[in-house]
Structures are given as C-alpha cells and as structure tokens.
Amino acid sequence: MTDAYPELYLRLPKGGPEARGRLLGEKGARGSQKFVVAEGSPAQAEVVPSFRVRKPASYRTREGLIAEGALRRSERWPGYLETARDIECTSPSAAAEILRGCSVNGWGEWKSADGRPLAQLDQMPTTPNRAWRIRGSNVSGVNLVQRLWLAEGLVTVAASRLRQGVAGSPDRDLLRTLVEEDYESAATYNQKQELVETLHVFLTRMKPDDTVCTLSDGRLYVGTVRGTPEQIVSEDGRSNLRRAVDWQDTSYEWEELPDELQQKLSVQHDVVDLTAVQALIDGLGLTDEQLADEAEATVSDPSAELPALTARRPLELPEPDQALTDRLNVHEVAWLSEVRDLLWDEKQLIFYGPPGTGKTHLALELAKFLGGGPEQVKLVQFHPSYSYEDFFEGYRPREEQETKEVAFRLTAGPLRELADHAKEEGNRHIPHFLIIDEINRANLAKVFGELYFLLEYRKESLRLTYSGDDFSLPDNLFIIGTMNTADRSIALVDAAMRRRFAFVELSPRTEPTSGLLRRWLNGKDPQRADLLDELNSRIDDADFRIGPAYLMKPGVDRDGGLERVWRTKILPLLEEHHYGEGVDIEKRYGLASLRAAIAARGDEPVA
C-alpha cells in the first residue's frame, strides 16, 4: 500500500467494527481512482436484497472474493467477514459497497483518523450526489447505448470539434469561449449554448457516485458514475468525452415508470438534471420491504426513512366526513364526496354562483381539509389587469440590498411558487391547493398562457416563456376557482377553460346553498331565512339571487343589524340589477313588503 494518501476508515452499520484502506494514486482502465482495502478489515456477512440489482459490479466482485477465500468468516469479529489480504478495488465506493453489501458513497463514507471524509481530503466537491439523464440512443443517428455504453461500461458526450486537453473542471466562461472558437461556423447560436451547458455538466458538475440514466428502445437504463472525465479521439467523433459507469443489469419499461419521472425524462436536452426525482429512480425495481432493508443497513438514525420510500407514498385526498359536513353546514356528506372526486379526476374545479353563496369560504375550508392544513393552500384574486407575469413568472423591479439600485429580476408568481413547493422531495404525496378567487374577472387566455396545455396534460412539460425552464404541473397541485355569475356570465368563459375545469354550482335555488342559512341558525329564530327565501322567490334571474352569507355576519345580530344589511348591502345590488327598468326596489324587495307577504301566508306576524 502506498503512503501517498493517509489511512482511511469505514465504520460498519449499527456501531460495527472499522475497516481500513487507502486511496491509490493510479487510475483504473475506466478512469476511476483505485482504492485498496487493508488485510484484516471487517465486512458485513450479509448483503441487502437490493444490492444485486443496484450495484451488480460490486455484488459480483464480492461474490468472487468470497469464492476465492479473500473474504472469509472472521474469528476476531463473530458474525462478520474479514479480508484475508489487501484487496484492490476500482474505486472508493466499490470498496465501501463490497464491505457493507449495499449502495454506498465511498467518497463520503471513507474518513480520515480525524473524521474528515475522503472527498474533502481529495479536494472533491462535497455536495450531495445528483442524478442525470444523458441522451445516447440517437447521437448523430447512432444508438450509442446499445453499441457502446452498456457493453463497455461508459457514458459519453460527442464533442468532435472541441480541442484536446479540455477534460478536467473548466468553468462555464472558459467553455463558452472554447465552443465559440472551435464551433464558430459549425453550429448555430442555440446549439452552442446547449453544448456549453452539456459540457459544463459532464466535465464539472457530474462526479463519481452520481446516478446516470438513459433511454433506449423504450427502456430506462440506470447506472452509477465511477470515473472522472476523459477526452479521447474517437473515430466517428460521437464519443470524445467519456466517464466510467457501472450500469445495472436490469432496465425498466417506460410505461412502468412513475409519471413524475416520465415528465423529467421527456425534456428535450442532451443532459437533464434528474436530482429532483432521484428518490424515484432509487426505488425502481425494488419492493417496499427491500427499501426498508436498505434503510436499516445504510441509515444510522432509526427514525429516518429513505427518500425512495417517501417518494413512493401514494397521493391521496381524504374522504369528507360528517364532522366536516356539519362544520361547513352542507346538507350531506355525499355532496362533499362528489366535489372531492371531481377534484381527484379533473385536478381543477370552479365553484360558480351569485354573490354571497359562500364560494370562497367553501373553497378555502375544503382545501385546508383535503390538503391537511393551511400551509398547503395559497389564495390569489384575479382582476382585469392581472397578467401571466403576475400569476406565473415575469420580470419585476427589485431593489438591490447592497447598492439600493432598482433592477428588473425574474420573479416567481404564486402558481410557480406553489408548484415548486409541491414538487419538493418529500412533498409529492401531499396535496397542495391554489384558490383563484373571481377567476372570471381576468383575461384567462392572457393569464394562463402556455399553462392552458399543462392543465389538461399533467404528464407533459413545456419550455417557459421567460426563464426557459422545462416546466410541468405536478399531480399533487389542485386548483379551485370561484366565479361570480352576477359579475360576468359563465357563458363568457371560453371552451378551453370549460374543458379543463369541472364546474359546480352554488346557487340559492339548490343545495347546499338553499338550506345553508337555516342549518347555520341551528334552531334559532328562522326569520332571516324566511326573508331570504321570500326575497329570492321574487328575483327572476337566478344569477342575481342573494346568497345567505350576507345574513350570516355578526353585525346582523345587533340592534337594527338586519335592516342595515338589507339597506346597504342587498338593495343596492338589486338596484344595479334593475337599473333603467323603472322597478320600485323598496316596494318589491324591501323588508316591509317581504314581511307582509310572509305574514299573509301565516308564517309569522307582521313586525
């Protein structure tokens, strides 16, 4: 063993003994840095069930070492294996995986005597591992996945015109300069930009133990990056830059992949960052029991859960119960259950009806119940000047903290903020709700823009207008709109919006609104409910009937409160409705007239 690097230690799970080893200065044939495990180092006696699938190369190496006696039963540590000689491995991670019998990031787990991880000692980035998709099935018309990558354990990027000597960790500015010079007339401006980003990821951001994925013939192939980048001269110019990869023996059918993973894999770039769905990748092909076994072997905190287990929790909307029905004064649980089912099926729903029918209140309370609390609920109100930039993203003036100068910065709107939060790792099984109050008061085509498409096609992604990001609406984001039919008729909503939303009427002529006030009074004096019923019976246009919310406010219970609400809230609405028609509003809709009609039927004495 060489003295070029200090001795390193690897602790086995659950307070087990420590193995010893050193990083070697030489690289293997595939570009990864070799590592040697010292003779007399302990190893786990058993492997986790997922080890053979997740790390096939390390699994086969371990089995071979056991067969030849280089890894044998330990007398020093009963219940463990022990190395009978120094064992040279292809990388620090391969060494750690052979000893632990599970997927391990060796650069983080091998540590010096003072506790510093190997990545820090070797001046490697200590950021968490990431996941990437690299296009290889159609590189200048050739399927490199089947022809080269799987057979030789590689992943490559075509850079046929890029000068030699670039492999390493060049920054983006240097790469931009090199690409401009080397591809001056051989690529368009957009192609050069794309190539710079591809090269920057492949040469600088990608690192050993990152996950790499690729698609070929309708199947997803998954591997682990083992080596640093190398630049060679390839005969056809399709694979000049390459990294060593341990590809899994198992591949996965496209149709069986989770929807969110399909969304990310569909993005049209040569290299795509899949870190946001890495937990879904880690769980492919494994049962919950296998993941639980892996968590027990790799996670030191017994209360912790593997991200792969969290990611596969199913999205659910809780079923409404009688307690919610009573709290919202709805007539039956079945009505709330139907609304819940509509949201589950359509993802978008609009409550529409006259003013005062409780649309916004119902939307908010239902969203809090279905989402598990107010933290998952965001409310916005549309108005005639509301725009795409307000709703989703756009450039807005922002003051610089240091200079105090004002500059335009790309700023996320409420929909983008909520969608990004819903997509966060660990949140995908939690429902999130956007409430859009007065949704019909804005120019909907202008506000939604290209998002119209995503409302209907949640599995797809689109390139955004401002940021240029590839964006999709997550399955756990639900939208509830409210629409005041007295403000603008529902008939004015275009066909595109109608097709993308389910519409639920809240009208004084039907339940749950028609009997809401009486249920809310709960046996108290029903006078105001009788007055409201009589009032609405005199209003011919259903869109202008008065909702019960006007009579459910605390001020109505004070002396003269009912008369004040009637005079200042209800009658002005009806005056506007009958403007220019010559209708005597007080005679037709005033309290005295309504009370007289009720008394004439014998329902109550004249006040």
XYZ file of C-alpha atoms in Angstrom:
607
model
C 0.000 0.000 0.000
C 1.250 3.465 -0.954
C 1.856 6.276 1.531
C 0.703 8.951 -0.937
C -2.643 9.137 0.888
C -3.402 8.768 4.613
C -5.055 5.664 6.013
C -8.834 5.844 5.893
C -11.535 4.176 7.985
C -15.017 2.878 7.227
C -17.417 2.155 10.093
C -19.814 -0.754 9.517
C -23.511 -0.141 10.380
C -25.013 -0.239 13.872
C -21.767 0.515 15.669
C -19.861 -2.278 13.932
C -16.062 -2.527 13.612
C -13.974 -0.325 11.326
C -12.348 -1.297 8.039
C -9.088 0.290 6.851
C -7.921 1.339 3.407
C -6.104 3.860 1.216
C -6.752 5.724 -1.994
C -4.220 4.898 -4.718
C -2.695 7.496 -6.993
C -3.271 5.444 -10.148
C -6.485 5.191 -12.116
C -8.101 2.093 -13.477
C -8.677 1.312 -17.132
C -12.052 3.063 -16.969
C -10.849 6.311 -15.430
C -11.866 5.788 -11.798
C -9.320 6.167 -8.990
C -8.319 2.865 -7.427
C -8.682 2.066 -3.744
C -7.169 -0.720 -1.660
C -8.818 -2.295 1.391
C -6.312 -3.414 4.021
C -5.896 -7.022 5.059
C -7.802 -7.807 8.239
C -10.669 -5.383 7.564
C -14.204 -6.443 8.623
C -17.137 -6.749 6.229
C -20.862 -7.393 6.579
C -21.744 -11.083 6.470
C -24.972 -10.468 4.526
C -25.932 -8.079 1.743
C -29.199 -6.172 1.461
C -31.665 -7.733 -1.029
C -31.402 -4.738 -3.373
C -27.591 -4.917 -3.636
C -27.539 -7.332 -6.566
C -29.870 -5.078 -8.582
C -28.496 -1.690 -7.571
C -24.758 -2.447 -7.691
C -24.238 -5.525 -9.888
C -20.496 -4.977 -10.452
C -19.729 -4.685 -6.729
C -22.006 -7.639 -5.996
C -20.160 -9.860 -8.486
C -16.762 -8.726 -7.159
C -17.798 -9.511 -3.588
C -19.096 -12.956 -4.556
C -15.807 -13.674 -6.343
C -13.761 -12.625 -3.310
C -15.801 -14.923 -1.082
C -15.423 -17.804 -3.527
C -11.624 -17.470 -3.628
C -11.316 -17.026 0.150
C -10.109 -13.417 0.055
C -13.220 -12.506 2.065
C -13.924 -15.110 4.754
C -15.568 -15.655 8.140
C -13.935 -13.596 10.866
C -12.722 -15.074 14.126
C -11.924 -11.638 15.535
C -15.441 -10.297 14.919
C -18.058 -13.091 15.208
C -20.905 -12.597 12.762
C -18.744 -10.626 10.289
C -16.484 -11.423 7.356
C -12.829 -10.360 7.170
C -10.389 -9.646 4.331
C -7.615 -12.253 4.105
C -5.352 -9.950 2.063
C -5.145 -6.443 0.661
C -7.949 -6.063 -1.886
C -7.562 -3.609 -4.751
C -10.885 -2.091 -5.856
C -11.859 0.032 -8.840
C -12.993 2.999 -6.697
C -13.572 4.092 -3.077
C -17.304 3.471 -3.499
C -16.768 -0.035 -4.900
C -14.582 -0.793 -1.866
C -17.233 0.500 0.556
C -20.005 -1.399 -1.249
C -18.081 -4.682 -1.120
C -17.584 -4.304 2.639
C -21.062 -3.119 3.513
C -23.056 -5.143 0.973
C -25.208 -2.207 -0.080
C -25.146 1.012 -2.127
C -22.630 3.425 -0.537
C -20.984 6.704 -1.497
C -17.390 5.842 -0.659
C -16.133 9.401 -1.098
C -18.279 10.420 1.861
C -18.053 7.259 3.997
C -14.278 6.634 3.982
C -12.875 9.044 6.571
C -9.509 10.065 7.959
C -8.478 9.498 11.574
C -9.789 12.964 12.471
C -13.187 12.306 10.822
C -12.780 14.147 7.523
C -14.411 12.420 4.511
C -12.254 11.332 1.586
C -13.932 13.810 -0.769
C -12.680 16.643 1.416
C -9.162 15.210 1.589
C -9.030 14.756 -2.175
C -10.465 18.251 -2.761
C -13.561 16.869 -4.456
C -16.906 18.662 -4.174
C -18.698 17.582 -1.007
C -22.176 18.384 -2.324
C -24.759 15.558 -2.254
C -24.834 13.193 -5.195
C -27.055 14.086 -8.100
C -28.843 12.232 -10.902
C -28.580 12.952 -14.643
C -30.149 11.822 -17.884
C -27.814 11.752 -20.891
C -29.126 11.196 -24.390
C -27.418 8.289 -26.102
C -29.999 6.482 -28.218
C -29.683 8.898 -31.165
C -26.274 10.534 -31.372
C -25.834 11.595 -34.990
C -28.093 8.711 -35.969
C -26.369 6.025 -33.874
C -27.639 4.252 -30.728
C -24.567 4.501 -28.507
C -26.409 2.971 -25.531
C -26.575 -0.461 -27.117
C -23.464 -0.133 -29.261
C -21.001 1.234 -26.672
C -22.247 2.346 -23.264
C -23.706 -0.880 -21.849
C -21.039 -3.118 -23.365
C -18.028 -1.120 -22.207
C -19.390 0.497 -19.044
C -19.310 4.081 -20.292
C -21.324 7.231 -20.746
C -20.139 9.662 -23.398
C -20.752 13.082 -24.901
C -19.995 13.973 -28.503
C -17.627 16.929 -28.834
C -15.862 16.168 -32.096
C -14.636 19.719 -32.739
C -13.607 20.548 -29.183
C -9.847 20.885 -28.860
C -7.841 18.341 -26.891
C -6.803 18.950 -23.295
C -10.158 20.238 -22.023
C -11.084 17.357 -19.688
C -10.954 18.438 -16.055
C -13.104 21.049 -14.346
C -13.269 24.078 -16.662
C -15.662 26.851 -15.672
C -18.591 27.895 -17.827
C -16.916 31.064 -19.139
C -13.900 29.127 -20.430
C -16.137 26.538 -22.077
C -18.176 29.290 -23.723
C -15.004 30.782 -25.198
C -13.739 27.398 -26.425
C -17.063 26.470 -28.005
C -17.327 29.864 -29.745
C -13.860 29.393 -31.242
C -13.992 25.669 -32.044
C -17.587 25.652 -33.384
C -17.548 29.124 -34.942
C -19.363 28.230 -38.172
C -20.311 24.618 -37.397
C -23.191 25.303 -35.009
C -25.995 27.812 -34.508
C -26.122 30.182 -31.550
C -28.661 27.976 -29.780
C -26.644 24.813 -30.446
C -23.554 26.447 -28.968
C -25.452 27.442 -25.836
C -26.775 23.901 -25.452
C -23.295 22.420 -25.937
C -21.764 24.734 -23.308
C -24.329 23.589 -20.731
C -23.836 19.932 -21.679
C -20.052 20.172 -21.383
C -20.232 22.064 -18.101
C -22.405 19.362 -16.536
C -20.366 16.472 -17.919
C -16.932 17.879 -17.097
C -17.568 19.872 -13.911
C -20.856 19.217 -12.152
C -21.072 15.456 -12.614
C -18.900 13.483 -10.194
C -18.229 9.905 -9.082
C -21.192 8.150 -7.429
C -23.734 10.323 -9.247
C -26.621 8.424 -10.822
C -26.838 8.446 -14.607
C -29.835 7.411 -16.713
C -30.511 6.997 -20.405
C -33.356 5.824 -22.617
C -33.080 3.272 -25.391
C -35.749 1.276 -27.237
C -38.458 2.320 -24.778
C -36.496 1.286 -21.688
C -34.693 3.211 -18.964
C -31.144 2.196 -18.076
C -29.650 3.283 -14.743
C -26.039 3.331 -13.645
C -23.526 4.894 -11.258
C -20.725 7.186 -12.399
C -17.366 5.752 -11.344
C -14.726 7.739 -13.169
C -13.568 11.281 -13.800
C -13.975 12.636 -17.345
C -11.553 11.586 -20.077
C -11.099 13.082 -23.535
C -10.113 10.785 -26.375
C -10.064 10.867 -30.151
C -12.960 8.692 -31.295
C -13.071 7.505 -34.889
C -16.573 8.766 -35.594
C -16.482 11.837 -33.284
C -19.556 10.671 -31.364
C -17.915 9.785 -28.060
C -14.928 12.057 -27.471
C -15.709 12.732 -23.795
C -16.399 9.738 -21.587
C -16.818 8.592 -17.996
C -16.823 5.117 -16.494
C -20.249 3.869 -15.386
C -21.460 0.740 -13.612
C -24.727 0.024 -15.381
C -27.382 -2.011 -13.598
C -28.197 -5.369 -15.179
C -31.897 -4.532 -15.067
C -33.647 -1.954 -17.244
C -37.173 -0.561 -16.831
C -40.135 -0.277 -19.224
C -41.138 3.317 -19.999
C -44.814 2.666 -19.288
C -43.999 1.356 -15.807
C -42.091 4.475 -14.735
C -43.713 6.945 -12.300
C -45.416 9.903 -14.011
C -43.073 12.477 -12.485
C -40.040 10.573 -13.732
C -41.561 10.371 -17.210
C -42.038 14.154 -17.151
C -38.368 14.774 -16.407
C -37.122 12.184 -18.902
C -39.197 13.784 -21.669
C -37.285 17.092 -21.522
C -35.553 17.680 -24.849
C -31.922 18.296 -23.880
C -28.791 16.183 -24.247
C -28.201 16.350 -20.480
C -31.027 16.795 -17.949
C -30.714 17.179 -14.181
C -32.911 14.481 -12.591
C -31.951 15.190 -8.984
C -35.498 16.305 -8.142
C -36.743 12.762 -8.909
C -33.659 10.855 -7.756
C -35.633 9.144 -4.996
C -37.991 7.712 -7.613
C -35.008 6.385 -9.592
C -33.510 4.820 -6.474
C -36.719 2.918 -5.834
C -37.098 1.408 -9.323
C -37.466 -2.358 -9.315
C -37.446 -2.621 -5.523
C -40.258 -3.511 -3.151
C -41.039 -1.545 -0.004
C -39.532 -4.395 2.014
C -36.278 -4.240 0.055
C -36.074 -0.488 0.527
C -36.744 -0.877 4.233
C -33.893 -3.412 4.465
C -31.636 -0.976 2.639
C -32.608 1.826 5.012
C -31.780 -0.349 8.018
C -28.345 -1.095 6.572
C -27.432 2.412 5.440
C -29.246 4.914 7.677
C -27.850 5.382 11.184
C -30.921 7.234 12.505
C -33.599 4.577 13.242
C -36.371 7.168 12.862
C -35.214 8.211 9.392
C -36.850 6.980 6.215
C -35.158 6.517 2.846
C -36.213 9.207 0.348
C -37.109 6.378 -2.066
C -39.741 5.133 0.406
C -41.114 8.628 0.966
C -41.254 9.292 -2.787
C -43.462 6.298 -3.482
C -46.090 7.194 -0.893
C -49.351 7.454 -2.830
C -51.088 10.784 -3.300
C -54.436 10.721 -1.512
C -57.317 13.090 -0.884
C -59.047 12.280 2.415
C -62.722 11.403 2.312
C -65.030 14.101 3.754
C -66.752 13.064 6.957
C -69.799 14.141 8.946
C -67.736 16.471 11.126
C -66.630 18.465 8.057
C -70.182 18.420 6.705
C -71.542 19.866 9.957
C -68.781 22.477 10.184
C -69.456 23.710 6.642
C -73.266 23.466 7.100
C -73.532 21.339 3.969
C -76.700 19.257 3.599
C -74.996 15.844 3.161
C -71.604 14.147 3.118
C -72.299 12.735 -0.354
C -72.181 16.235 -1.903
C -68.737 16.939 -0.452
C -67.560 13.482 -1.531
C -68.633 14.240 -5.095
C -66.656 17.502 -5.048
C -63.646 15.596 -3.724
C -63.997 13.016 -6.544
C -64.245 15.777 -9.158
C -61.001 17.283 -7.879
C -59.306 13.895 -7.921
C -60.385 13.224 -11.518
C -60.015 16.692 -13.053
C -57.424 18.426 -10.785
C -59.246 21.733 -11.451
C -62.702 22.839 -10.293
C -64.734 26.062 -10.256
C -67.469 26.991 -7.796
C -69.832 29.374 -9.585
C -72.923 31.240 -8.483
C -74.353 34.584 -7.307
C -72.631 36.704 -4.661
C -72.909 35.632 -1.051
C -73.211 31.908 -1.691
C -70.033 31.057 0.232
C -67.883 30.057 -2.749
C -64.575 31.387 -1.411
C -65.210 30.183 2.141
C -66.097 26.699 0.937
C -63.055 26.572 -1.373
C -60.671 27.565 1.415
C -62.102 25.240 4.056
C -62.302 22.293 1.686
C -58.709 22.883 0.513
C -57.437 23.024 4.105
C -59.210 19.755 4.900
C -58.040 17.918 1.786
C -54.515 19.335 1.962
C -54.010 18.688 5.645
C -53.759 22.321 6.754
C -53.342 25.949 5.643
C -49.621 25.513 4.819
C -50.540 23.768 1.554
C -53.085 26.414 0.474
C -52.405 29.645 -1.421
C -55.072 32.173 -2.481
C -54.908 34.722 -5.296
C -57.590 37.037 -6.622
C -57.879 37.769 -10.316
C -58.787 41.231 -11.637
C -58.929 42.852 -15.097
C -55.271 43.933 -15.079
C -53.930 40.619 -13.765
C -51.352 39.074 -16.125
C -49.231 35.998 -16.781
C -46.291 37.808 -15.209
C -48.295 38.340 -12.006
C -49.636 34.813 -11.936
C -46.710 32.660 -13.008
C -43.394 34.440 -13.593
C -42.029 37.617 -15.073
C -39.555 40.435 -14.649
C -40.331 42.799 -11.798
C -38.409 45.706 -10.264
C -36.371 44.690 -7.246
C -34.081 46.804 -5.059
C -30.522 45.530 -4.636
C -29.765 45.200 -0.927
C -26.188 46.492 -1.203
C -26.401 49.212 -3.852
C -30.070 50.176 -3.286
C -30.413 50.332 -7.054
C -33.590 49.050 -8.680
C -33.255 46.388 -11.369
C -35.668 44.039 -13.093
C -35.352 40.453 -11.833
C -37.110 37.290 -12.894
C -39.632 36.675 -10.120
C -41.901 33.688 -9.499
C -45.636 34.268 -9.136
C -47.998 32.348 -6.827
C -48.589 29.420 -9.184
C -44.873 28.835 -9.795
C -44.092 29.148 -6.082
C -46.762 26.630 -5.098
C -45.869 24.224 -7.918
C -42.185 24.293 -6.941
C -43.110 23.624 -3.320
C -45.396 20.751 -4.309
C -42.544 19.193 -6.322
C -40.032 19.249 -3.477
C -38.665 15.914 -2.361
C -40.893 14.530 0.360
C -43.893 16.670 -0.656
C -45.161 14.752 -3.676
C -47.716 12.716 -1.729
C -49.118 15.850 -0.038
C -51.978 17.674 -1.840
C -51.408 21.407 -2.487
C -54.201 23.816 -3.419
C -54.288 27.091 -5.312
C -57.514 29.052 -4.763
C -58.257 31.559 -7.537
C -60.935 33.968 -6.340
C -63.013 35.740 -9.016
C -61.330 33.681 -11.726
C -63.577 35.077 -14.477
C -62.595 38.706 -13.874
C -59.250 38.349 -15.657
C -58.370 37.661 -19.283
C -57.863 33.945 -18.773
C -56.049 33.253 -22.041
C -53.590 36.046 -21.225
C -53.070 34.988 -17.602
C -52.589 31.265 -18.228
C -50.638 31.470 -21.477
C -48.986 28.140 -22.315
C -50.161 26.772 -18.953
C -53.548 26.062 -20.549
C -51.952 22.983 -22.104
C -50.470 21.766 -18.825
C -53.813 21.987 -17.017
C -55.030 19.135 -19.203
C -51.780 17.242 -19.788
C -50.098 16.886 -16.398
C -47.585 14.293 -17.668
C -46.112 16.702 -20.231
C -43.684 19.597 -19.850
C -43.275 22.892 -21.733
C -40.449 25.371 -22.187
C -41.386 28.520 -20.257
C -41.542 31.923 -21.883
C -39.290 33.872 -19.507
C -36.987 31.525 -17.602
C -36.626 28.975 -20.387
C -37.057 26.187 -17.828
C -38.859 22.989 -18.734
C -41.925 23.047 -16.501
C -44.778 20.690 -15.704
C -47.676 20.898 -13.274
C -47.319 18.284 -10.523
C -50.104 15.803 -9.890
C -50.430 16.934 -6.283
C -51.336 20.515 -7.246
C -55.092 21.166 -7.340
C -56.786 24.389 -8.435
C -60.148 25.640 -7.145
C -61.593 28.761 -8.758
C -64.594 30.853 -7.747
C -66.795 32.614 -10.271
C -69.381 35.285 -9.504
C -72.085 34.866 -12.131
C -73.575 38.275 -11.322
C -70.271 39.924 -12.292
C -69.745 38.146 -15.600
C -71.842 35.356 -17.021
C -70.425 31.863 -17.045
C -71.341 31.746 -20.732
C -68.419 34.096 -21.452
C -65.845 31.530 -20.279
C -64.151 30.086 -23.356
C -64.346 26.443 -24.371
C -60.709 25.779 -23.468
C -61.336 26.727 -19.839
C -64.610 24.786 -19.716
C -62.856 21.650 -20.900
C -60.120 21.904 -18.281
C -62.281 22.635 -15.217
C -65.191 20.883 -13.566
C -67.997 23.353 -12.720
C -70.021 23.097 -9.507
C -72.956 25.455 -8.978
C -73.592 27.159 -5.652
C -76.996 28.764 -6.040
C -79.754 29.819 -3.612
C -82.149 27.689 -5.655
C -80.320 24.394 -4.942
C -78.498 22.627 -2.130
C -76.151 23.003 -0.390
C -76.851 26.758 -0.590
C -80.649 26.822 -0.446
C -80.841 25.458 3.111
C -77.483 26.757 4.331
C -78.830 29.673 6.377
C -81.397 27.542 8.225
C -78.760 24.921 9.086
C -76.418 27.655 10.274
C -79.160 29.151 12.506
C -79.463 25.711 14.092
C -82.902 26.130 15.626
C -82.692 29.874 16.333
C -85.305 32.349 15.110
C -85.733 31.449 11.395
C -86.955 34.953 10.453
C -83.934 35.897 8.339
C -84.059 32.549 6.493
C -87.754 33.109 5.701
C -86.992 36.635 4.468
C -84.173 35.402 2.233
C -86.354 32.683 0.714
C -89.125 35.192 0.014
C -86.633 37.665 -1.473
C -85.117 35.124 -3.862
C -88.541 33.923 -4.949
C -89.116 37.459 -6.364
C -85.833 37.568 -8.324
C -86.378 36.065 -11.778
C -82.724 35.895 -12.843
C -81.034 33.062 -10.907
C -77.597 34.686 -11.343
C -78.726 37.679 -9.254
C -80.379 35.868 -6.384
C -78.894 36.716 -2.998
C -76.717 34.266 -1.141
C -77.031 33.557 2.594
C -73.562 34.888 3.510
C -74.922 38.448 3.793
C -77.110 37.338 6.706
C -74.507 35.190 8.483
C -72.256 38.005 9.727
C -72.085 39.028 13.409
C -73.408 42.538 12.698
C -76.818 41.153 11.733
C -77.432 40.127 15.351
C -77.030 43.652 16.739
C -79.964 46.025 17.149
C -81.007 47.201 13.708
C -78.352 44.979 12.103
C -80.708 43.162 9.748
C -82.199 46.437 8.487
C -78.710 47.936 7.935
C -77.523 44.933 5.925
C -80.703 44.985 3.862
C -80.444 48.714 3.182
C -76.704 48.958 2.496
C -75.813 45.544 1.020
C -78.747 43.771 -0.552
C -80.950 46.531 -2.001
C -78.034 48.292 -3.795
C -77.256 45.036 -5.617
C -80.836 44.768 -6.788
C -80.941 48.431 -7.802
C -77.967 47.815 -10.065
C -79.609 44.712 -11.483
C -82.815 46.606 -12.370
C -81.092 49.842 -13.435
C -83.179 51.620 -16.060
C -86.156 49.285 -15.745
C -88.281 51.544 -13.539
C -88.701 48.905 -10.809
C -89.614 50.187 -7.299
C -86.880 48.335 -5.418
C -88.204 49.119 -1.916
C -91.743 48.081 -2.773
C -90.648 44.838 -4.401
C -87.682 43.818 -2.233
C -87.928 45.883 0.959
C -88.242 44.220 4.344
C -91.740 45.574 4.932
C -93.008 44.067 1.689
C -91.371 40.715 2.368
C -92.643 40.538 5.955
C -96.157 41.343 4.846
C -96.117 38.531 2.281
C -94.835 36.045 4.856
C -97.460 37.143 7.392
C -100.209 36.826 4.804
C -99.326 33.147 4.452
C -99.471 32.800 8.225
C -95.756 32.087 8.608
C -95.120 34.929 11.065
C -96.857 38.048 12.400
C -96.176 41.418 10.785
C -93.348 43.157 12.678
